[in-house]
mmCIF file of C-alpha atoms and ligand atoms in Angstrom:
data_model
loop_
_atom_site.group_PDB
_atom_site.id
_atom_site.type_symbol
_atom_site.label_atom_id
_atom_site.label_comp_id
_atom_site.label_asym_id
_atom_site.label_seq_id
_atom_site.Cartn_x
_atom_site.Cartn_y
_atom_site.Cartn_z
ATOM 1 C CA MET I 1 91.693 46.540 97.765
ATOM 2 C CA LYS I 2 89.782 48.003 100.647
ATOM 3 C CA LEU I 3 88.105 51.405 100.707
ATOM 4 C CA TYR I 4 87.294 53.108 103.979
ATOM 5 C CA TYR I 5 84.260 55.270 103.374
ATOM 6 C CA ALA I 6 81.452 57.254 104.910
ATOM 7 C CA ARG I 7 77.945 57.102 103.481
ATOM 8 C CA GLY I 8 77.454 59.606 100.660
ATOM 9 C CA ALA I 9 80.824 61.262 101.360
ATOM 10 C CA CYS I 10 83.559 62.069 98.827
ATOM 11 C CA SER I 11 84.676 58.444 99.222
ATOM 12 C CA LEU I 12 81.610 57.475 97.154
ATOM 13 C CA SER I 13 83.600 58.615 94.093
ATOM 14 C CA GLY I 14 86.256 55.992 94.854
ATOM 15 C CA ARG I 15 83.602 53.298 95.170
ATOM 16 C CA ILE I 16 82.149 54.348 91.799
ATOM 17 C CA ALA I 17 85.615 54.327 90.212
ATOM 18 C CA LEU I 18 86.392 50.859 91.645
ATOM 19 C CA HIS I 19 83.157 49.499 90.160
ATOM 20 C CA GLU I 20 83.709 51.280 86.841
ATOM 21 C CA ALA I 21 87.184 49.712 86.693
ATOM 22 C CA GLY I 22 85.878 46.285 87.711
ATOM 23 C CA ILE I 23 88.425 46.131 90.538
ATOM 24 C CA PRO I 24 87.363 43.755 93.332
ATOM 25 C CA ALA I 25 87.212 45.607 96.634
ATOM 26 C CA THR I 26 85.846 45.465 100.117
ATOM 27 C CA PHE I 27 84.390 48.479 101.868
ATOM 28 C CA GLU I 28 84.494 49.441 105.521
ATOM 29 C CA ARG I 29 82.270 52.192 106.811
ATOM 30 C CA VAL I 30 83.654 54.887 109.088
ATOM 31 C CA ASP I 31 81.522 56.956 111.427
ATOM 32 C CA ILE I 32 83.165 60.323 110.809
ATOM 33 C CA ALA I 33 81.718 61.761 114.011
ATOM 34 C CA THR I 34 83.035 59.073 116.371
ATOM 35 C CA LYS I 35 85.930 57.889 114.124
ATOM 36 C CA MET I 36 84.896 54.295 114.772
ATOM 37 C CA THR I 37 84.712 51.799 111.929
ATOM 38 C CA GLU I 38 81.837 49.394 111.430
ATOM 39 C CA GLN I 39 84.107 46.628 112.733
ATOM 40 C CA GLY I 40 84.430 48.596 115.948
ATOM 41 C CA PHE I 41 87.969 49.881 115.867
ATOM 42 C CA ASP I 42 89.413 53.356 116.060
ATOM 43 C CA TYR I 43 89.861 54.618 112.492
ATOM 44 C CA THR I 44 92.518 57.132 113.537
ATOM 45 C CA ALA I 45 94.721 54.196 114.523
ATOM 46 C CA VAL I 46 95.009 53.262 110.825
ATOM 47 C CA ASN I 47 94.527 56.753 109.391
ATOM 48 C CA PRO I 48 95.641 59.547 111.733
ATOM 49 C CA LYS I 49 94.065 62.085 109.353
ATOM 50 C CA GLY I 50 90.707 60.818 110.583
ATOM 51 C CA TYR I 51 88.832 61.475 107.368
ATOM 52 C CA VAL I 52 87.789 59.367 104.389
ATOM 53 C CA PRO I 53 88.671 58.146 101.840
ATOM 54 C CA MET I 54 91.485 55.759 102.513
ATOM 55 C CA LEU I 55 92.328 53.053 100.023
ATOM 56 C CA VAL I 56 94.363 50.058 101.150
ATOM 57 C CA LEU I 57 96.029 48.226 98.287
ATOM 58 C CA ASP I 58 96.487 44.473 98.082
ATOM 59 C CA ASP I 59 100.118 44.866 99.179
ATOM 60 C CA HIS I 60 98.848 46.876 102.206
ATOM 61 C CA ALA I 61 100.183 50.196 100.867
ATOM 62 C CA VAL I 62 97.817 52.998 101.837
ATOM 63 C CA VAL I 63 96.571 55.883 99.677
ATOM 64 C CA THR I 64 94.745 58.838 101.235
ATOM 65 C CA GLU I 65 93.432 62.133 99.794
ATOM 66 C CA ASN I 66 90.680 61.852 97.240
ATOM 67 C CA ILE I 67 92.775 63.359 94.429
ATOM 68 C CA ALA I 68 95.410 60.672 94.968
ATOM 69 C CA VAL I 69 92.870 57.855 95.336
ATOM 70 C CA LEU I 70 91.100 58.797 92.107
ATOM 71 C CA ALA I 71 94.328 59.442 90.177
ATOM 72 C CA PHE I 72 95.601 56.056 91.365
ATOM 73 C CA LEU I 73 92.450 54.314 90.117
ATOM 74 C CA ALA I 74 92.688 56.108 86.758
ATOM 75 C CA ASP I 75 96.315 54.936 86.519
ATOM 76 C CA ARG I 76 95.144 51.385 87.182
ATOM 77 C CA GLU I 77 92.328 51.683 84.629
ATOM 78 C CA PRO I 78 93.363 54.225 81.959
ATOM 79 C CA ALA I 79 89.855 54.178 80.435
ATOM 80 C CA LEU I 80 88.846 56.201 83.515
ATOM 81 C CA GLY I 81 91.168 59.071 82.574
ATOM 82 C CA PRO I 82 90.907 61.557 79.716
ATOM 83 C CA GLY I 83 93.731 60.036 77.647
ATOM 84 C CA GLY I 84 95.911 61.979 75.222
ATOM 85 C CA PRO I 85 99.400 63.436 75.678
ATOM 86 C CA LEU I 86 98.416 65.761 78.536
ATOM 87 C CA GLY I 87 95.712 63.452 79.874
ATOM 88 C CA HIS I 88 97.286 62.824 83.269
ATOM 89 C CA ILE I 89 97.926 66.525 83.825
ATOM 90 C CA ARG I 90 94.429 67.482 82.687
ATOM 91 C CA LEU I 91 93.013 64.933 85.113
ATOM 92 C CA LEU I 92 95.079 66.301 87.997
ATOM 93 C CA GLU I 93 94.048 69.826 87.020
ATOM 94 C CA MET I 94 90.379 68.878 87.137
ATOM 95 C CA LEU I 95 90.629 66.788 90.327
ATOM 96 C CA SER I 96 92.469 69.668 92.011
ATOM 97 C CA TYR I 97 89.729 72.095 91.034
ATOM 98 C CA LEU I 98 87.052 69.699 92.258
ATOM 99 C CA SER I 99 88.831 69.154 95.571
ATOM 100 C CA THR I 100 90.373 72.498 96.469
ATOM 101 C CA GLU I 101 87.717 74.766 94.979
ATOM 102 C CA LEU I 102 84.393 72.925 94.904
ATOM 103 C CA HIS I 103 84.691 70.357 97.716
ATOM 104 C CA VAL I 104 86.108 72.970 100.084
ATOM 105 C CA ALA I 105 83.270 75.347 99.186
ATOM 106 C CA PHE I 106 80.780 72.806 100.580
ATOM 107 C CA LYS I 107 82.433 72.649 104.006
ATOM 108 C CA PRO I 108 80.309 75.388 105.643
ATOM 109 C CA PHE I 109 77.149 73.421 104.834
ATOM 110 C CA TYR I 110 78.502 70.625 107.022
ATOM 111 C CA HIS I 111 80.302 72.598 109.688
ATOM 112 C CA SER I 112 78.688 76.039 110.081
ATOM 113 C CA THR I 113 75.368 77.377 111.287
ATOM 114 C CA ASP I 114 76.332 80.979 110.623
ATOM 115 C CA ALA I 115 73.818 82.429 108.127
ATOM 116 C CA ALA I 116 76.328 84.803 106.517
ATOM 117 C CA ALA I 117 78.844 81.988 106.044
ATOM 118 C CA LEU I 118 76.165 79.851 104.417
ATOM 119 C CA ILE I 119 75.181 82.652 102.008
ATOM 120 C CA THR I 120 78.848 83.051 101.033
ATOM 121 C CA ALA I 121 79.206 79.293 100.605
ATOM 122 C CA ARG I 122 76.082 79.135 98.462
ATOM 123 C CA ALA I 123 77.545 81.768 96.109
ATOM 124 C CA ALA I 124 80.936 80.003 96.023
ATOM 125 C CA VAL I 125 79.379 76.639 95.131
ATOM 126 C CA ALA I 126 77.149 78.252 92.480
ATOM 127 C CA GLY I 127 80.127 80.012 90.859
ATOM 128 C CA ARG I 128 82.232 76.860 90.729
ATOM 129 C CA LEU I 129 79.386 74.733 89.397
ATOM 130 C CA ALA I 130 78.734 77.354 86.710
ATOM 131 C CA PHE I 131 82.380 77.089 85.631
ATOM 132 C CA LEU I 132 82.130 73.293 85.488
ATOM 133 C CA ALA I 133 78.843 73.374 83.580
ATOM 134 C CA GLU I 134 80.636 75.339 80.852
ATOM 135 C CA HIS I 135 83.368 72.705 80.870
ATOM 136 C CA ILE I 136 81.083 69.714 80.212
ATOM 137 C CA ARG I 137 81.635 68.726 76.602
ATOM 138 C CA GLU I 138 79.365 66.265 74.881
ATOM 139 C CA LEU I 139 78.498 63.868 77.703
ATOM 140 C CA TYR I 140 81.063 64.309 80.480
ATOM 141 C CA LEU I 141 83.798 66.640 81.783
ATOM 142 C CA PHE I 142 86.288 65.326 79.237
ATOM 143 C CA GLY I 143 83.920 64.655 76.350
ATOM 144 C CA PRO I 144 82.329 61.313 75.509
ATOM 145 C CA ARG I 145 84.361 59.416 78.098
ATOM 146 C CA PHE I 146 83.363 59.040 81.773
ATOM 147 C CA THR I 147 86.380 59.610 84.033
ATOM 148 C CA VAL I 148 87.071 59.508 87.752
ATOM 149 C CA ALA I 149 86.563 63.293 87.738
ATOM 150 C CA ASP I 150 82.921 62.732 86.786
ATOM 151 C CA ALA I 151 82.569 60.364 89.730
ATOM 152 C CA TYR I 152 83.813 63.111 92.074
ATOM 153 C CA LEU I 153 81.640 65.831 90.534
ATOM 154 C CA PHE I 154 78.597 63.547 90.699
ATOM 155 C CA VAL I 155 79.067 63.066 94.445
ATOM 156 C CA MET I 156 79.144 66.814 94.992
ATOM 157 C CA LEU I 157 76.088 67.366 92.808
ATOM 158 C CA ARG I 158 74.300 64.962 95.172
ATOM 159 C CA TRP I 159 75.366 67.234 98.051
ATOM 160 C CA ALA I 160 74.108 70.285 96.157
ATOM 161 C CA LYS I 161 70.728 68.609 95.819
ATOM 162 C CA GLU I 162 70.731 67.626 99.509
ATOM 163 C CA PHE I 163 71.279 71.270 100.452
ATOM 164 C CA ALA I 164 68.654 72.474 97.931
ATOM 165 C CA LEU I 165 71.232 74.311 95.834
ATOM 166 C CA ALA I 166 70.057 74.806 92.244
ATOM 167 C CA LEU I 167 72.265 73.269 89.568
ATOM 168 C CA PRO I 168 73.277 75.442 86.598
ATOM 169 C CA PRO I 169 71.614 74.839 83.211
ATOM 170 C CA GLY I 170 72.638 71.527 81.697
ATOM 171 C CA MET I 171 73.808 70.016 84.950
ATOM 172 C CA ASP I 172 70.570 68.276 85.828
ATOM 173 C CA GLY I 173 70.886 66.348 82.562
ATOM 174 C CA TYR I 174 74.532 65.562 83.310
ATOM 175 C CA PHE I 175 73.599 64.380 86.815
ATOM 176 C CA ALA I 176 70.875 62.098 85.453
ATOM 177 C CA ARG I 177 73.250 60.742 82.813
ATOM 178 C CA VAL I 178 75.894 59.825 85.383
ATOM 179 C CA MET I 179 73.293 58.300 87.702
ATOM 180 C CA GLU I 180 72.163 55.953 84.917
ATOM 181 C CA ARG I 181 75.551 54.276 84.772
ATOM 182 C CA PRO I 182 75.394 50.735 86.216
ATOM 183 C CA ALA I 183 78.514 51.283 88.372
ATOM 184 C CA VAL I 184 76.999 54.441 89.845
ATOM 185 C CA ARG I 185 73.689 52.745 90.560
ATOM 186 C CA GLN I 186 75.530 49.874 92.218
ATOM 187 C CA ALA I 187 77.596 52.234 94.367
ATOM 188 C CA LEU I 188 74.513 54.202 95.434
ATOM 189 C CA ALA I 189 72.619 51.034 96.284
ATOM 190 C CA GLU I 190 75.526 49.697 98.342
ATOM 191 C CA GLU I 191 75.550 52.861 100.442
ATOM 192 C CA GLY I 192 71.750 52.836 100.763
ATOM 193 C CA LEU I 193 71.398 56.042 98.743
ATOM 194 C CA SER I 194 68.810 56.844 96.109
HETATM 195 N N1 GSH Q 201 91.657 66.406 102.086
HETATM 196 C C1 GSH Q 201 90.782 65.261 102.170
HETATM 197 C C2 GSH Q 201 89.432 65.716 102.716
HETATM 198 C C3 GSH Q 201 88.446 64.577 102.714
HETATM 199 C C4 GSH Q 201 87.171 64.952 103.430
HETATM 200 O O1 GSH Q 201 86.819 66.132 103.585
HETATM 201 N N2 GSH Q 201 86.459 63.909 103.869
HETATM 202 C C5 GSH Q 201 85.244 64.119 104.614
HETATM 203 C C6 GSH Q 201 84.087 63.412 103.965
HETATM 204 S S1 GSH Q 201 83.757 64.053 102.331
HETATM 205 C C7 GSH Q 201 85.458 63.569 105.995
HETATM 206 O O2 GSH Q 201 85.844 62.434 106.162
HETATM 207 N N3 GSH Q 201 85.223 64.406 107.004
HETATM 208 C C8 GSH Q 201 85.372 64.015 108.354
HETATM 209 C C9 GSH Q 201 86.301 64.899 109.119
HETATM 210 O O3 GSH Q 201 86.899 65.815 108.510
HETATM 211 O O4 GSH Q 201 86.434 64.673 110.300
HETATM 212 C C10 GSH Q 201 90.612 64.591 100.802
HETATM 213 O O5 GSH Q 201 90.553 65.316 99.802
HETATM 214 O O6 GSH Q 201 90.551 63.359 100.746
#
């Protein structure tokens, strides 16, 4: 498989999931400002959406949208999903919340310089993280088992730290716990992140 990524972006969750699953993959960096890949071609020629992630399967089928990429990887490696009769639905429910509520709430930090918009965004992120902090059971979002949803949340907790947003009680411990995982450390090192 091949994952198109940008450093520290939401695509980092796919890299973590690939390593957690032990799936061999190559990685090609995309400059999301210029839309050029590290091999020097126009990313929009292969992905007209222009954003990461994009996963190319061994049969050349393409999967875009982080929810779909992560759900696909959890299908390939069921240990990375919550399991149980409603496991797939619970995973989609959580990935949807992470993408459409939390990820979207970060956008102004990347795209806006308007002070009022940033104050609103700060409150939105804090509210959604507070909800998720209540949801963490035992070790991870779905209990003792690390899932692809934890990979996605971890990436956004990194963003929160980058933008000096305080994490709710309990989330610093969760963040440290996820960061200790060998697959996470490998993914961070590969993207030159600490
Ligand atoms: N709907 C997409 C959004 C992905 C997204 O926002 N990717 C960001 C990085 S985290 C990106 O590539 N932004 C560049 C751009 O929008 O031009 C998904 O969930 O996969």
